[in-house]
Amino acid sequence: MALSQKVNIAYNEKGGPLLDVNTDKKIVYNTKDLNLWYGKDHALKNINLAVYEREVTAIIGPSGCGKSTYIKTLNRMVQLVPTVRISGDISYRGKSILDKSYKVEDLRTRVGMVFQKPNPFPKSIYDNVAYGPRIHGIKNRKILDQIVEKSLRGAAIWDEVKDRLNENAYGLSGGQQQRLCIARCLAIEPDVILMDEPTSALDPKSTLKVEELIHELKKEYSIIIVTHNMQQAARISDKTAFFLNGEVVEYDETDVIFSNPSDKRTEDYITGRFG
Amino acid sequence: MALSQKVNIAYNEKGGPLLDVNTDKKIVYNTKDLNLWYGKDHALKNINLAVYEREVTAIIGPSGCGKSTYIKTLNRMVQLVPTVRISGDISYRGKSILDKSYKVEDLRTRVGMVFQKPNPFPKSIYDNVAYGPRIHGIKNRKILDQIVEKSLRGAAIWDEVKDRLNENAYGLSGGQQQRLCIARCLAIEPDVILMDEPTSALDPKSTLKVEELIHELKKEYSIIIVTHNMQQAARISDKTAFFLNGEVVEYDETDVIFSNPSDKRTEDYITGRFG
Amino acid sequence: MEANSAIKEGNAVNVREMIEEKKSKRSMTNVIELIMPKVLLAIATISILTTIGILFTLLSETIEFFSRVPFLDFFTGTVLRPLSQNPEFGVLPLLTGTIISSVIAMFVAVPIGLMTAIYLSEYASDKIRRLLKPMLEILAGIPTIVYGFFAFTFVTPILRELIPGLQATNILSPGIVMGIMIIPMVASLSEDAMSSVPNSMREGALALGSTKLEVTKKVIIPAAMSGIVASFVLGISRAIGETMIVTIASGSSKNFTFDITQSMQTMTAYIVEVSSGDAPSGSTIYYSLYAVAMTLFVFTFLMNLLARYISRKFREEY
Amino acid sequence: ACGSGNEEATTETNEQTASDQTEATEDETEEDATSDLSGSVVVDGSGTVYPLMSVIAEEYMYTEQENVSVEVSRAGTSAGFGRFLVENGTDFNNASRQIKDEETAEADAAGFEVMEMKVALDGLTFVINKENDWATDLTKEELISIFHHDGGVTKWSDIRPEFPDEEIKPMGPNENHGTYEFFYEKILDKEDLVDHVNLQQEYSTLVNLVSEDVNGIAFFGFGYYVNNQDKLQAVNVDFGNGPVEPSLETIGEDAQYAPFTRPVFTYLNVDNAKAKPEVLDFALFVANNVNEFAGETGFAPLPEEEVQAYVDALEGLK
Amino acid sequence: MKYVDAAVVQKKMNSRLATNSIAKTIFLLSTMFGLIVLAVLIFRVLSEGITWINIDFLTGRLSTHADRAGIMGAILGTLWLMVVVAPVTMLIGVGTAIYLECYAKRGRIHSFIQTNISNLAGVPSIVFGILGLTIFVRALDLGNIILAGGLTMALLVLPIVVVASQEAIRAVPAQLSEASYGMGATKWQTIKNIILPAALPGILTGAILSLSRAIGETAPLVVIGIPALLIPFPGGIMDRFTVLPMQIYYWTLDSSLVAEYANLAAATIVVLLVVLFLLNSIAIVIRNKFQQRY
Ligand SMILES: Nc1ncnc2c1ncn2[C@@H]1O[C@H](COP(=O)(O)OP(=O)(O)OP(=O)(O)O)[C@@H](O)[C@H]1O
Ligand SMILES: Nc1ncnc2c1ncn2[C@@H]1O[C@H](COP(=O)(O)OP(=O)(O)OP(=O)(O)O)[C@@H](O)[C@H]1O
Ligand SMILES: [Mg+2]
Ligand SMILES: [Mg+2]
Ligand SMILES: O=P([O-])([O-])[O-]
């Protein structure tokens, strides 16, 4: 039986889910009956999924199955596409984020995101990291200095860039750029970090570095990562959700998914029989 | 031992190769020590290859190995790229085509080409097929009518289009468009037909039709076909050349290549171990 | 041994044979093939000849002009009295007129054009953008004579209600109207620059909790800066070269002043005045036409070079 | 449009009479042969005379010679002479002053004969803003002091102490114009104008400037005043015998406004007239009809004998 | 240690959001400003001119009497001007574009011509007027006739056609020309039979836009010299002429002579704008109708 059916949730006073009663683990995100359409295109179908605190949750599945769409729904970036329609509910820390009254800017300061292609701003390394704190009103240079250092250290890139903080971020290699983007995301001290195939544009060595970093980050942050590298999911995640055609086929402990999947399609996918 | 080393060739009076003495088969193209560079990029390395009359010769290999480059060298289309440099020799029917005195227009009227993506002209079906004869000076409408019908029949598409010859070719399905392109090519009654992944943009049904067509065409034309669908090569070709990194790794009867390749790399590729 | 097999025997038509046969007669095709590149090259050089023609006409008469009026007097003179018995040819009144009118135009066109670009590129939905952009383009397509009429018969009277002491012909009104005319140019070039900033940049900033304004200010505008600045420079160049609006709405006083309520003449309007008076060739005033035109040409040429330099040199790499 | 019935009738006649079964629609021209002319007549010169000549030209084309094109431009008297006094120059040059000796010399040099035709009398009119209630009557000397470089007048109060203490804004047509030269030579006795005089190419600009500026004062031909009486008022000039209002009655060679009255001319290239019958025909038409149109365009007509003399002289050219 | 204080972030959030919505409103208003001016301009022109537009005005001859003045001469002048401009710019413009895109090697000559064309695009129109006056009117002694005006205008709008044609030619997929070469067609055959027909909509769009620019231009013609009163209709390219914008110019100037001339100017503007609007609509229709289907 898949995890999504096993969950037994404690609710907060407003009716939002907070705790998995079975495991006593805190729930960060709970998705209930989520459906999403791009125009007429039904991209997500009845998604039910609980994401736990300080864990790495991997989302795998073949191309076009809705992985990116789902993860972008979690910080409402998906709504930048004008044709999107959503039904169902996602609660973050017990509050429904699909509610109109929930400010996206607020949500996104708590939920950081790292993209498939590194996308540093065309500014200096320092300004890239300081961007987030600055827009939130932190102007004090000393404090900014500290934030920048801490975030770059947190993203395991400090030693490589500490002498060139004022150089343009585009002078960095792809792997460094990606870690810089992670640092940029850490600078606003998020609660959750969403990662959409963060290593797919990187070479194996850089990929390894980022994977190690994710392992470190998990101590402080909850991480949701999309990947279509099965090995990667197996290496770094605690839980894995397998998406297919917009549906969650199976969601469980990563060990279970990779060693003993309960659905035939999951097995087929993992053993490389399609996708 | 690969075919390219087994060949024993009879030469014509000008020194061009014409006949494989071992098999008594007529040689259409003979490539000798061909090297090609795009700027500094060495795309073809020491190619030696003999193509036989009224056979289907398949060229396979992983992406970027030089298949398209080679086949485009056979009708000198590759020289549309300004940075191209060529050394070595290719003789067609005993005459060196890399020679300056060989007019490309002449060569290309004898050697037709079908491309990866169907590329009909934005004209009517009729005008598409009549294009070649017309540019070569055939203006008589009656003769053109006959040529168009014959070519469309030859490309096994006559029945589907005979009532809409004056409609725009873009109204056809992808598979029909590709057969129209073949018909267009047949209209100037070439000697050789080059095909660069002619079915890779088509659905399985259309692919099958084109493959059947190739089987038919082989009775009258010599065909060189690039494909990265191994099954296709196995199904339709008489000989197969395996390219890797701009080199011919192995060239032999298709049966031999697929059942008993002499090179480890060929075997790896065919069994899907890389590429 | 004959290589070309005759396999198509029995066919009603033998295309191959016909082609071979026609080939011998197709010398025409070959001739065309040979001469066409040369013909086209000749055609392409007409644009170069045009430039040479412009330079040559302007230069030769300008040189004659400077043999009569010292170079320094021309460029430092504050009095322009070309028709007078004792003519004086100081170009400064025209230069200030030109620069002041262009500056006024840019005061209108830069903020409004840029904000329009921001709205279209960052805020407007696809549908609205597709509706508004062509409407703005209409503004760019209106003949300048119409703007001149508009400035003279509509904007000036309104401005005179608001600003006492504004002359009936003044540089302010045509300046403003020129600005309006340039808005679409600034807006559409800036919008192009901003839309070509990759979406990943926008997403990156939004994902950090930025508002759209912050994304625009901190990420999009800096990234698109070169294109935006280039659009300003091109706008200035356009304003400098604009003729009819100033001619109609600013009169032909050659005041050397910085008072925008006054009538001033621009270089372009001077050319119109002198040429509609049809200066007899050979007179100094006739040559002054070319000297002023040369100055104008150099001005706009430098502006265009600058615009191109900016957009090439400072193109961000993302 | 009104006159269209007439037009059509004329058109028809002309179309039917391809060769020579013509009867002249009007009987002023005596010879049948001349009533079927074609070709073009080019008239340039004075802007003051333009309204009169354009009306005559129009009448000629509408009622007399459908196929003759009379083009009228108005570069200004002096500029017009520039185009007139050259080989293949214009056929007529209108002038609001008499031709100068050096200009006659140019014609001689170019090798053609020029015939002077007075066409009407014009009063140099000074106009002020409608709201100006103090300067409605001025003496000749006072007027001159406003424009004279040595007049010592910059404010109204400099003229008479009871006038307002405000800067006068003197204006006039620029040096392209005969009106300017008449003013400069005949009124100011070739003394320079004040430095701050605002000289314009277009009379319309002057009309606008004065109509919108209480302190403006400009001079130009009476016709431009007549057509803008709703926007401007004329200064009554005291030549010593009390203020005289410029009007068709007072403008005349011996009438009260005489000191500011000037004849206006058109100059005919006689060689062109001999070579081109349509030029001569138009000249005759002008001579025959000018008095009829003078009044409606703001000019005082000439004595009939004077006009008849031109008619005779022109007939002699045939 | 936490540097980012959630409470502070929360507090700032509201003012940031408010700033954003205010800015959005300002941006929208700026966008509307241009459109409002456009509306006012059109309204003004219509209200002054529309009642003056009737068949007699459109088909009548020019006159100094406002009530019987017509603009047929100016309309015909504009048309004749186009008779010169259209073929000349098309020939030179498309020829140059073909040369640059299909024949010229990327190198010195190519970038020289290309740079030259973009520079020409920035030369003020009045300078072209001086060129036309000096070369066509005086040196070639054509006088101020349609041919001289048309050639001047043709050079003025040439860059528009060149750039549009270049873009159109570049947009023709390489696979089409490859297919043609593959059949043994020569370069010119390929250009003539494949590339030009496929690029035609883009070329036509550019040509129409260049024509509408030429129709609206005044400054070069002022320099060349157009008579203030010219009544007969032009019958060919060797005739003298006037055009709609020149008529607007003179009537605007002379509105101080006869007040109704302002209405005539406005009515002529209406006609000119309608012509331009029609031309642009045609361009849009062509662009949409023949949008690439390959
Ligand atoms: N902006 C969009 N507009 C319309 N449809 C979209 C859009 N983005 C994605 N889709 C569609 O939604 C479905 C899911 O796309 P999504 O990008 O989420 O897939 P994915 O699992 O991330 O695939 P990949 O591994 O290729 O990134 C696909 O069918 C896709 O075509
Ligand atoms: N126009 C070109 N300019 C420069 N390099 C080129 C060009 N076309 C191909 N190449 C390079 O030449 C090499 C061979 O390319 P080619 O297109 O022949 O490969 P291919 O075997 O056809 O691959 P595919 O299966 O992807 O079509 C590649 O490294 C490619 O990058
Ligand atoms: Mg994705
Ligand atoms: Mg290929
Ligand atoms: O235009 P003028 O009559 O003054 O020459």
PDB file of C-alpha atoms in Angstrom, chain B residues 18 26 53-54 93 103 106 109-110 135-138 143 146-147 150 187-191 220-221, chain C residues 1-8 11-20 22-23 26 29-30 33:
ATOM      1  CA  LEU B  18      33.269   0.839 -61.921  1.00  0.00           C
ATOM      2  CA  LYS B  26      28.402  -2.338 -60.587  1.00  0.00           C
ATOM      3  CA  GLU B  53      23.965  -0.334 -58.012  1.00  0.00           C
ATOM      4  CA  ARG B  54      20.354  -1.210 -57.231  1.00  0.00           C
ATOM      5  CA  ARG B  93      30.027   6.286 -62.022  1.00  0.00           C
ATOM      6  CA  LYS B 103      28.925  20.679 -62.297  1.00  0.00           C
ATOM      7  CA  ASP B 106      24.469  17.887 -63.149  1.00  0.00           C
ATOM      8  CA  THR B 109      19.963  15.861 -61.318  1.00  0.00           C
ATOM      9  CA  ARG B 110      21.302  12.325 -61.263  1.00  0.00           C
ATOM     10  CA  ILE B 135      13.824  23.885 -63.965  1.00  0.00           C
ATOM     11  CA  HIS B 136      15.494  21.542 -66.362  1.00  0.00           C
ATOM     12  CA  GLY B 137      13.598  23.067 -69.188  1.00  0.00           C
ATOM     13  CA  ILE B 138      10.637  20.772 -69.691  1.00  0.00           C
ATOM     14  CA  ILE B 143       4.718  15.723 -70.847  1.00  0.00           C
ATOM     15  CA  GLN B 146       2.760  12.279 -67.561  1.00  0.00           C
ATOM     16  CA  ILE B 147       5.848  12.848 -65.452  1.00  0.00           C
ATOM     17  CA  LYS B 150       4.351   8.512 -63.134  1.00  0.00           C
ATOM     18  CA  ALA B 187      10.395  13.169 -61.335  1.00  0.00           C
ATOM     19  CA  ILE B 188      13.848  13.894 -62.662  1.00  0.00           C
ATOM     20  CA  GLU B 189      14.550  10.176 -62.911  1.00  0.00           C
ATOM     21  CA  PRO B 190      17.649  10.094 -60.827  1.00  0.00           C
ATOM     22  CA  ASP B 191      20.111   7.287 -60.770  1.00  0.00           C
ATOM     23  CA  GLU B 220      15.253   0.789 -60.377  1.00  0.00           C
ATOM     24  CA  TYR B 221      17.412   2.992 -58.233  1.00  0.00           C
TER      25      TYR B 221
ATOM     26  CA  MET C   1      31.465   1.180 -70.885  1.00  0.00           C
ATOM     27  CA  GLU C   2      28.385   3.387 -70.682  1.00  0.00           C
ATOM     28  CA  ALA C   3      27.692   3.989 -67.026  1.00  0.00           C
ATOM     29  CA  ASN C   4      24.318   5.586 -67.320  1.00  0.00           C
ATOM     30  CA  SER C   5      21.952   2.698 -67.618  1.00  0.00           C
ATOM     31  CA  ALA C   6      18.891   3.001 -69.746  1.00  0.00           C
ATOM     32  CA  ILE C   7      16.615   1.348 -67.281  1.00  0.00           C
ATOM     33  CA  LYS C   8      13.611   3.482 -67.952  1.00  0.00           C
ATOM     34  CA  ASN C  11       8.357   4.635 -70.640  1.00  0.00           C
ATOM     35  CA  ALA C  12       6.174   7.081 -72.453  1.00  0.00           C
ATOM     36  CA  VAL C  13       8.577   9.859 -71.663  1.00  0.00           C
ATOM     37  CA  ASN C  14      12.219   9.587 -71.009  1.00  0.00           C
ATOM     38  CA  VAL C  15      12.888  12.442 -68.679  1.00  0.00           C
ATOM     39  CA  ARG C  16      16.555  11.760 -68.329  1.00  0.00           C
ATOM     40  CA  GLU C  17      17.063  11.990 -72.053  1.00  0.00           C
ATOM     41  CA  MET C  18      15.020  15.149 -72.263  1.00  0.00           C
ATOM     42  CA  ILE C  19      17.017  16.735 -69.497  1.00  0.00           C
ATOM     43  CA  GLU C  20      20.271  15.807 -71.152  1.00  0.00           C
ATOM     44  CA  LYS C  22      17.753  20.470 -72.885  1.00  0.00           C
ATOM     45  CA  LYS C  23      20.956  20.903 -71.008  1.00  0.00           C
ATOM     46  CA  ARG C  26      20.317  25.900 -71.543  1.00  0.00           C
ATOM     47  CA  THR C  29      20.356  29.652 -67.565  1.00  0.00           C
ATOM     48  CA  ASN C  30      24.093  29.630 -67.318  1.00  0.00           C
ATOM     49  CA  GLU C  33      23.592  32.371 -63.304  1.00  0.00           C
TER      50      GLU C  33
END
